[in-house]
PDB file of C-alpha atoms in Angstrom:
ATOM      1  CA  MET A  40     159.772  59.993 134.184  1.00  0.00           C
ATOM      2  CA  ASN A  41     161.671  58.187 137.205  1.00  0.00           C
ATOM      3  CA  HIS A  42     165.072  57.006 136.982  1.00  0.00           C
ATOM      4  CA  ALA A  43     166.750  54.223 138.864  1.00  0.00           C
ATOM      5  CA  PHE A  44     170.227  52.616 139.299  1.00  0.00           C
ATOM      6  CA  VAL A  45     169.878  48.982 140.428  1.00  0.00           C
ATOM      7  CA  PHE A  46     173.297  47.499 141.450  1.00  0.00           C
ATOM      8  CA  ALA A  47     173.762  43.723 141.640  1.00  0.00           C
ATOM      9  CA  ALA A  48     171.463  43.909 138.658  1.00  0.00           C
ATOM     10  CA  GLN A  49     171.983  40.515 137.439  1.00  0.00           C
ATOM     11  CA  GLN A  50     171.426  38.682 140.739  1.00  0.00           C
ATOM     12  CA  PHE A  51     168.252  37.221 142.093  1.00  0.00           C
ATOM     13  CA  LEU A  52     166.288  40.195 143.519  1.00  0.00           C
ATOM     14  CA  GLY A  53     168.567  42.763 141.798  1.00  0.00           C
ATOM     15  CA  PHE A  54     167.142  41.466 138.451  1.00  0.00           C
ATOM     16  CA  GLU A  55     163.537  41.552 139.486  1.00  0.00           C
ATOM     17  CA  LEU A  56     163.887  45.086 140.633  1.00  0.00           C
ATOM     18  CA  CYS A  57     164.809  45.876 137.241  1.00  0.00           C
ATOM     19  CA  ASP A  58     161.937  44.152 135.863  1.00  0.00           C
ATOM     20  CA  ALA A  59     159.524  45.778 138.303  1.00  0.00           C
ATOM     21  CA  LEU A  60     160.599  49.242 137.682  1.00  0.00           C
ATOM     22  CA  LEU A  61     160.407  48.870 134.078  1.00  0.00           C
ATOM     23  CA  GLU A  62     157.041  47.564 134.413  1.00  0.00           C
ATOM     24  CA  LYS A  63     156.068  50.950 135.934  1.00  0.00           C
ATOM     25  CA  GLY A  64     157.591  52.860 133.173  1.00  0.00           C
ATOM     26  CA  TRP A  65     161.004  53.854 134.839  1.00  0.00           C
ATOM     27  CA  THR A  66     164.033  54.356 132.911  1.00  0.00           C
ATOM     28  CA  VAL A  67     166.610  51.931 134.559  1.00  0.00           C
ATOM     29  CA  THR A  68     170.352  51.831 134.652  1.00  0.00           C
ATOM     30  CA  ALA A  69     171.627  48.100 135.496  1.00  0.00           C
ATOM     31  CA  VAL A  70     174.977  47.930 137.292  1.00  0.00           C
ATOM     32  CA  ASP A  71     176.702  44.568 137.878  1.00  0.00           C
ATOM     33  CA  GLU A  72     180.066  42.877 137.757  1.00  0.00           C
ATOM     34  CA  ASP A  73     179.646  40.783 134.784  1.00  0.00           C
ATOM     35  CA  LYS A  74     180.610  42.066 131.261  1.00  0.00           C
ATOM     36  CA  GLU A  75     178.032  40.331 129.217  1.00  0.00           C
ATOM     37  CA  MET A  76     174.170  40.616 129.830  1.00  0.00           C
ATOM     38  CA  LYS A  77     173.068  37.099 130.991  1.00  0.00           C
ATOM     39  CA  ASP A  78     170.564  35.159 129.149  1.00  0.00           C
ATOM     40  CA  LYS A  79     167.794  36.086 131.918  1.00  0.00           C
ATOM     41  CA  TRP A  80     167.662  39.386 130.443  1.00  0.00           C
ATOM     42  CA  MET A  81     165.810  37.886 127.359  1.00  0.00           C
ATOM     43  CA  GLU A  82     162.817  37.474 129.801  1.00  0.00           C
ATOM     44  CA  ILE A  83     162.415  41.195 129.819  1.00  0.00           C
ATOM     45  CA  GLY A  84     163.189  41.541 125.997  1.00  0.00           C
ATOM     46  CA  ARG A  85     164.365  44.750 124.253  1.00  0.00           C
ATOM     47  CA  ASN A  86     163.434  47.903 126.327  1.00  0.00           C
ATOM     48  CA  ALA A  87     164.614  51.254 125.434  1.00  0.00           C
ATOM     49  CA  ASN A  88     164.123  52.248 129.020  1.00  0.00           C
ATOM     50  CA  LEU A  89     167.077  49.801 130.111  1.00  0.00           C
ATOM     51  CA  GLU A  90     170.841  50.519 130.104  1.00  0.00           C
ATOM     52  CA  TYR A  91     173.529  48.029 131.250  1.00  0.00           C
ATOM     53  CA  VAL A  92     176.795  48.822 132.580  1.00  0.00           C
ATOM     54  CA  THR A  93     179.469  47.231 134.450  1.00  0.00           C
ATOM     55  CA  TYR A  94     180.380  48.354 137.747  1.00  0.00           C
ATOM     56  CA  THR A  95     184.175  49.195 136.598  1.00  0.00           C
ATOM     57  CA  GLU A  96     182.461  51.375 133.560  1.00  0.00           C
ATOM     58  CA  TRP A  97     180.021  52.960 135.920  1.00  0.00           C
ATOM     59  CA  ASP A  98     181.169  56.680 136.267  1.00  0.00           C
ATOM     60  CA  LYS A  99     180.551  56.893 140.009  1.00  0.00           C
ATOM     61  CA  ASN A 100     177.846  59.155 139.524  1.00  0.00           C
ATOM     62  CA  VAL A 101     173.960  58.990 139.639  1.00  0.00           C
ATOM     63  CA  ARG A 102     171.098  61.213 138.140  1.00  0.00           C
ATOM     64  CA  SER A 103     169.968  63.931 140.096  1.00  0.00           C
ATOM     65  CA  GLU A 104     166.540  63.335 141.595  1.00  0.00           C
ATOM     66  CA  GLY A 105     167.137  59.592 140.889  1.00  0.00           C
ATOM     67  CA  TYR A 106     166.779  56.402 143.188  1.00  0.00           C
ATOM     68  CA  VAL A 107     169.518  54.217 143.955  1.00  0.00           C
ATOM     69  CA  PHE A 108     168.605  50.441 144.783  1.00  0.00           C
ATOM     70  CA  LEU A 109     171.153  48.671 146.843  1.00  0.00           C
ATOM     71  CA  PRO A 110     170.060  44.933 147.279  1.00  0.00           C
ATOM     72  CA  TYR A 111     172.159  43.611 149.935  1.00  0.00           C
ATOM     73  CA  TYR A 112     169.677  40.570 150.138  1.00  0.00           C
ATOM     74  CA  ASP A 113     171.695  39.280 147.041  1.00  0.00           C
ATOM     75  CA  GLN A 114     175.119  38.943 149.395  1.00  0.00           C
ATOM     76  CA  VAL A 115     174.335  35.284 149.733  1.00  0.00           C
ATOM     77  CA  ARG A 116     177.910  34.792 150.102  1.00  0.00           C
ATOM     78  CA  GLU A 117     180.518  36.780 151.718  1.00  0.00           C
ATOM     79  CA  ASN A 118     182.242  37.298 148.121  1.00  0.00           C
ATOM     80  CA  LYS A 119     178.951  37.738 146.314  1.00  0.00           C
ATOM     81  CA  VAL A 120     178.482  41.353 145.125  1.00  0.00           C
ATOM     82  CA  ASN A 121     180.713  42.643 147.827  1.00  0.00           C
ATOM     83  CA  TYR A 122     181.180  46.031 145.885  1.00  0.00           C
ATOM     84  CA  LEU A 123     177.767  47.252 147.147  1.00  0.00           C
ATOM     85  CA  THR A 124     179.369  48.441 150.354  1.00  0.00           C
ATOM     86  CA  GLU A 125     181.928  50.339 148.330  1.00  0.00           C
ATOM     87  CA  ALA A 126     179.027  51.908 146.082  1.00  0.00           C
ATOM     88  CA  ASP A 127     177.044  52.689 149.283  1.00  0.00           C
ATOM     89  CA  GLU A 128     179.921  54.495 151.069  1.00  0.00           C
ATOM     90  CA  LEU A 129     180.850  56.169 147.854  1.00  0.00           C
ATOM     91  CA  LEU A 130     177.362  57.506 147.127  1.00  0.00           C
ATOM     92  CA  SER A 131     176.613  58.399 150.781  1.00  0.00           C
ATOM     93  CA  LYS A 132     179.122  60.784 150.405  1.00  0.00           C
ATOM     94  CA  LYS A 133     177.828  62.548 147.655  1.00  0.00           C
ATOM     95  CA  ASP A 134     175.811  65.955 148.446  1.00  0.00           C
ATOM     96  CA  GLN A 135     173.254  65.065 145.564  1.00  0.00           C
ATOM     97  CA  PRO A 136     169.442  64.855 146.029  1.00  0.00           C
ATOM     98  CA  PHE A 137     168.851  61.039 145.402  1.00  0.00           C
ATOM     99  CA  GLN A 138     167.119  58.539 147.261  1.00  0.00           C
ATOM    100  CA  MET A 139     168.784  55.495 148.467  1.00  0.00           C
ATOM    101  CA  ILE A 140     166.851  52.154 148.850  1.00  0.00           C
ATOM    102  CA  ARG A 141     168.770  49.360 151.002  1.00  0.00           C
ATOM    103  CA  ILE A 142     167.158  45.805 150.971  1.00  0.00           C
ATOM    104  CA  TYR A 143     168.398  43.237 153.441  1.00  0.00           C
ATOM    105  CA  SER A 144     167.483  39.773 154.608  1.00  0.00           C
ATOM    106  CA  ASN A 145     166.297  39.525 158.053  1.00  0.00           C
ATOM    107  CA  VAL A 146     169.204  37.848 159.366  1.00  0.00           C
ATOM    108  CA  LYS A 147     171.959  39.885 157.938  1.00  0.00           C
ATOM    109  CA  GLY A 148     169.911  43.375 158.045  1.00  0.00           C
ATOM    110  CA  LYS A 149     171.682  46.495 159.323  1.00  0.00           C
ATOM    111  CA  ARG A 150     169.695  48.095 162.165  1.00  0.00           C
ATOM    112  CA  ASP A 151     171.720  51.443 162.194  1.00  0.00           C
ATOM    113  CA  MET A 152     170.285  52.976 159.036  1.00  0.00           C
ATOM    114  CA  SER A 153     170.841  56.753 157.993  1.00  0.00           C
ATOM    115  CA  GLY A 154     167.810  58.719 156.906  1.00  0.00           C
ATOM    116  CA  ASP A 155     168.629  59.172 153.455  1.00  0.00           C
ATOM    117  CA  GLY A 156     166.205  56.606 151.769  1.00  0.00           C
ATOM    118  CA  ALA A 157     164.136  53.442 152.677  1.00  0.00           C
ATOM    119  CA  ALA A 158     165.406  50.175 153.989  1.00  0.00           C
ATOM    120  CA  PHE A 159     163.532  46.943 153.574  1.00  0.00           C
ATOM    121  CA  TYR A 160     163.915  43.558 155.314  1.00  0.00           C
ATOM    122  CA  LEU A 161     162.775  40.449 153.720  1.00  0.00           C
ATOM    123  CA  PRO A 162     162.410  36.726 154.831  1.00  0.00           C
ATOM    124  CA  THR A 163     163.283  33.895 152.233  1.00  0.00           C
ATOM    125  CA  LEU A 164     162.463  34.971 148.711  1.00  0.00           C
ATOM    126  CA  TYR A 165     161.813  32.170 146.164  1.00  0.00           C
ATOM    127  CA  GLY A 166     161.055  31.920 142.272  1.00  0.00           C
ATOM    128  CA  VAL A 167     162.972  31.627 139.099  1.00  0.00           C
ATOM    129  CA  HIS A 168     166.701  32.224 139.470  1.00  0.00           C
ATOM    130  CA  GLN A 169     166.747  31.552 143.196  1.00  0.00           C
ATOM    131  CA  PRO A 170     170.536  30.855 144.279  1.00  0.00           C
ATOM    132  CA  GLU A 171     171.410  27.540 145.177  1.00  0.00           C
ATOM    133  CA  GLU A 172     172.285  28.501 148.557  1.00  0.00           C
ATOM    134  CA  PHE A 173     168.518  28.346 149.267  1.00  0.00           C
ATOM    135  CA  LEU A 174     167.223  25.013 150.178  1.00  0.00           C
ATOM    136  CA  PHE A 175     164.469  25.291 147.820  1.00  0.00           C
ATOM    137  CA  ALA A 176     166.950  25.496 144.849  1.00  0.00           C
ATOM    138  CA  LYS A 177     169.036  22.873 146.392  1.00  0.00           C
ATOM    139  CA  LEU A 178     166.233  20.256 146.334  1.00  0.00           C
ATOM    140  CA  LEU A 179     165.069  21.148 142.932  1.00  0.00           C
ATOM    141  CA  LYS A 180     168.453  20.900 141.494  1.00  0.00           C
ATOM    142  CA  GLY A 181     168.875  17.550 142.983  1.00  0.00           C
ATOM    143  CA  ARG A 182     171.833  18.500 144.842  1.00  0.00           C
ATOM    144  CA  GLN A 183     173.060  15.506 147.141  1.00  0.00           C
ATOM    145  CA  GLU A 184     174.787  18.065 149.815  1.00  0.00           C
ATOM    146  CA  ILE A 185     171.907  20.005 151.056  1.00  0.00           C
ATOM    147  CA  SER A 186     173.441  21.335 154.373  1.00  0.00           C
ATOM    148  CA  GLY A 187     174.327  25.053 154.863  1.00  0.00           C
ATOM    149  CA  TYR A 188     171.287  26.589 153.138  1.00  0.00           C
ATOM    150  CA  ILE A 189     170.443  30.084 154.174  1.00  0.00           C
ATOM    151  CA  ASP A 190     166.559  30.186 154.270  1.00  0.00           C
ATOM    152  CA  ASP A 191     164.951  32.272 156.541  1.00  0.00           C
ATOM    153  CA  PRO A 192     161.882  29.913 157.958  1.00  0.00           C
ATOM    154  CA  SER A 193     159.858  32.872 159.189  1.00  0.00           C
ATOM    155  CA  GLY A 194     158.540  33.165 155.886  1.00  0.00           C
ATOM    156  CA  ALA A 195     158.617  32.875 152.276  1.00  0.00           C
ATOM    157  CA  ILE A 196     157.672  35.503 149.526  1.00  0.00           C
ATOM    158  CA  TYR A 197     157.746  35.244 145.665  1.00  0.00           C
ATOM    159  CA  VAL A 198     160.439  37.348 144.589  1.00  0.00           C
ATOM    160  CA  LYS A 199     158.339  39.314 142.159  1.00  0.00           C
ATOM    161  CA  ASP A 200     155.956  40.108 144.551  1.00  0.00           C
ATOM    162  CA  ALA A 201     158.741  41.298 146.966  1.00  0.00           C
ATOM    163  CA  ALA A 202     160.263  43.586 144.019  1.00  0.00           C
ATOM    164  CA  ARG A 203     156.871  45.159 143.127  1.00  0.00           C
ATOM    165  CA  MET A 204     156.300  45.983 146.745  1.00  0.00           C
ATOM    166  CA  ILE A 205     159.730  47.495 147.217  1.00  0.00           C
ATOM    167  CA  VAL A 206     159.436  49.665 144.076  1.00  0.00           C
ATOM    168  CA  GLN A 207     155.816  50.777 145.278  1.00  0.00           C
ATOM    169  CA  LEU A 208     157.242  51.985 148.690  1.00  0.00           C
ATOM    170  CA  SER A 209     160.510  53.240 147.487  1.00  0.00           C
ATOM    171  CA  SER A 210     159.822  57.080 147.683  1.00  0.00           C
ATOM    172  CA  LYS A 211     159.082  56.693 151.327  1.00  0.00           C
ATOM    173  CA  LYS A 212     162.192  57.216 153.793  1.00  0.00           C
ATOM    174  CA  GLU A 213     161.182  54.707 156.250  1.00  0.00           C
ATOM    175  CA  ARG A 214     161.956  51.253 157.458  1.00  0.00           C
ATOM    176  CA  PHE A 215     159.690  48.183 156.206  1.00  0.00           C
ATOM    177  CA  THR A 216     159.640  44.622 157.145  1.00  0.00           C
ATOM    178  CA  LEU A 217     158.048  42.804 154.478  1.00  0.00           C
ATOM    179  CA  LYS A 218     156.003  39.846 155.586  1.00  0.00           C
ATOM    180  CA  PRO A 219     154.146  36.830 153.667  1.00  0.00           C
ATOM    181  CA  LEU A 220     150.371  36.512 154.168  1.00  0.00           C
ATOM    182  CA  SER A 221     150.526  33.205 155.934  1.00  0.00           C
ATOM    183  CA  ALA A 222     153.259  32.987 158.979  1.00  0.00           C
ATOM    184  CA  GLN A 223     153.426  29.076 157.504  1.00  0.00           C
ATOM    185  CA  SER A 224     154.419  30.225 154.082  1.00  0.00           C
ATOM    186  CA  TRP A 225     157.988  28.803 154.049  1.00  0.00           C
ATOM    187  CA  ASN A 226     156.731  25.186 154.964  1.00  0.00           C
ATOM    188  CA  GLU A 227     153.656  25.412 152.737  1.00  0.00           C
ATOM    189  CA  ALA A 228     155.863  26.304 149.479  1.00  0.00           C
ATOM    190  CA  LEU A 229     158.604  23.724 150.705  1.00  0.00           C
ATOM    191  CA  SER A 230     155.693  20.985 150.698  1.00  0.00           C
ATOM    192  CA  TYR A 231     155.569  21.476 146.925  1.00  0.00           C
ATOM    193  CA  VAL A 232     159.327  20.737 146.653  1.00  0.00           C
ATOM    194  CA  THR A 233     159.648  17.769 148.750  1.00  0.00           C
ATOM    195  CA  LYS A 234     157.874  15.567 151.122  1.00  0.00           C
ATOM    196  CA  GLU A 235     160.815  15.510 153.595  1.00  0.00           C
ATOM    197  CA  SER A 236     160.585  17.592 156.628  1.00  0.00           C
ATOM    198  CA  PHE A 237     163.144  20.098 157.432  1.00  0.00           C
ATOM    199  CA  SER A 238     163.976  22.110 160.562  1.00  0.00           C
ATOM    200  CA  PRO A 239     166.291  25.068 159.555  1.00  0.00           C
ATOM    201  CA  ALA A 240     167.646  27.188 162.582  1.00  0.00           C
ATOM    202  CA  SER A 241     165.245  29.748 163.926  1.00  0.00           C
ATOM    203  CA  TYR A 242     166.486  33.398 163.687  1.00  0.00           C
ATOM    204  CA  ASP A 243     165.920  35.623 166.573  1.00  0.00           C
ATOM    205  CA  PHE A 244     165.118  39.111 165.056  1.00  0.00           C
ATOM    206  CA  GLU A 245     162.661  41.975 165.384  1.00  0.00           C
ATOM    207  CA  SER A 246     160.630  43.495 162.809  1.00  0.00           C
ATOM    208  CA  GLN A 247     162.100  46.739 161.871  1.00  0.00           C
ATOM    209  CA  GLY A 248     159.768  49.889 161.231  1.00  0.00           C
ATOM    210  CA  LYS A 249     156.364  49.031 159.598  1.00  0.00           C
ATOM    211  CA  GLU A 250     155.175  45.699 158.538  1.00  0.00           C
ATOM    212  CA  ILE A 251     153.933  45.339 155.246  1.00  0.00           C
ATOM    213  CA  ILE A 252     151.970  42.137 154.290  1.00  0.00           C
ATOM    214  CA  VAL A 253     152.725  41.082 150.718  1.00  0.00           C
ATOM    215  CA  ARG A 254     149.769  39.361 149.133  1.00  0.00           C
ATOM    216  CA  PRO A 255     150.929  36.446 146.650  1.00  0.00           C
ATOM    217  CA  SER A 256     150.028  37.120 143.195  1.00  0.00           C
ATOM    218  CA  LYS A 257     150.368  33.191 142.436  1.00  0.00           C
ATOM    219  CA  SER A 258     149.991  29.904 144.186  1.00  0.00           C
ATOM    220  CA  HIS A 259     152.900  28.185 145.898  1.00  0.00           C
ATOM    221  CA  LYS A 260     152.663  25.301 143.608  1.00  0.00           C
ATOM    222  CA  SER A 261     152.635  27.724 140.369  1.00  0.00           C
ATOM    223  CA  ILE A 262     155.864  29.347 141.584  1.00  0.00           C
ATOM    224  CA  ILE A 263     157.769  26.211 142.541  1.00  0.00           C
ATOM    225  CA  ASP A 264     156.562  24.848 138.841  1.00  0.00           C
ATOM    226  CA  GLN A 265     158.062  27.940 137.427  1.00  0.00           C
ATOM    227  CA  GLN A 266     161.272  27.779 139.188  1.00  0.00           C
ATOM    228  CA  ASP A 267     161.497  24.058 138.386  1.00  0.00           C
ATOM    229  CA  ARG A 268     161.051  24.916 134.602  1.00  0.00           C
ATOM    230  CA  GLY A 269     163.486  27.582 135.030  1.00  0.00           C
ATOM    231  CA  ILE A 270     166.240  25.289 136.370  1.00  0.00           C
ATOM    232  CA  ARG A 271     165.734  22.764 133.463  1.00  0.00           C
ATOM    233  CA  VAL A 272     166.138  25.889 130.831  1.00  0.00           C
ATOM    234  CA  ASP A 273     169.436  27.030 132.424  1.00  0.00           C
ATOM    235  CA  GLU A 274     170.588  23.169 132.472  1.00  0.00           C
ATOM    236  CA  ASN A 275     169.693  22.710 128.680  1.00  0.00           C
ATOM    237  CA  ARG A 276     171.524  26.187 128.001  1.00  0.00           C
ATOM    238  CA  GLU A 277     174.738  24.769 129.574  1.00  0.00           C
TER     239      GLU A 277
END
């Protein structure tokens, strides 16, 4: 049975990676800073294959032949899950046969990668629990101040579809750029959030490695509706 260590496991993409791995029957050690598992873990339910530890309690080791997922994508702010770099540097020095999987946004991705695992580069991800640094979340939450959003307008991919594709390709020591089926997917998804027109800054980047088309498992409307319902549930809990 494959085993994975997923860091930033309570964040947006990190959580979905845990879910996608468990769907495939992996055992998962979920690592993050918070001491208590958040309510969204109830979406997964009790699972004997899932273990949660805080970063401070983690013994700084991983299982031999295991996989380590480092979703740098979840560093939406400079102070957000900034321990990922520390964990990366620590594990990179270990002489153990495990696979490193690093996941970046197209905008902030590192290009000088080592050959100890796979690297993924992603456009905007959206879906339930999207951080409010993204435009979709700001608008759905009714925020008055909507400047400074971090969306990459080159595309939008449902976060669950992205996580499943990353897990599917995680054994390959290659670089991948995940792309949506439609080049207009960001604007298409946004049209179900607002009728206003937005022109975010365009980012100049080149695809890294192999381009992989991620086919959507749901329509933009159903994903946005689900994201909106998730926001209302979270607000009611508060």
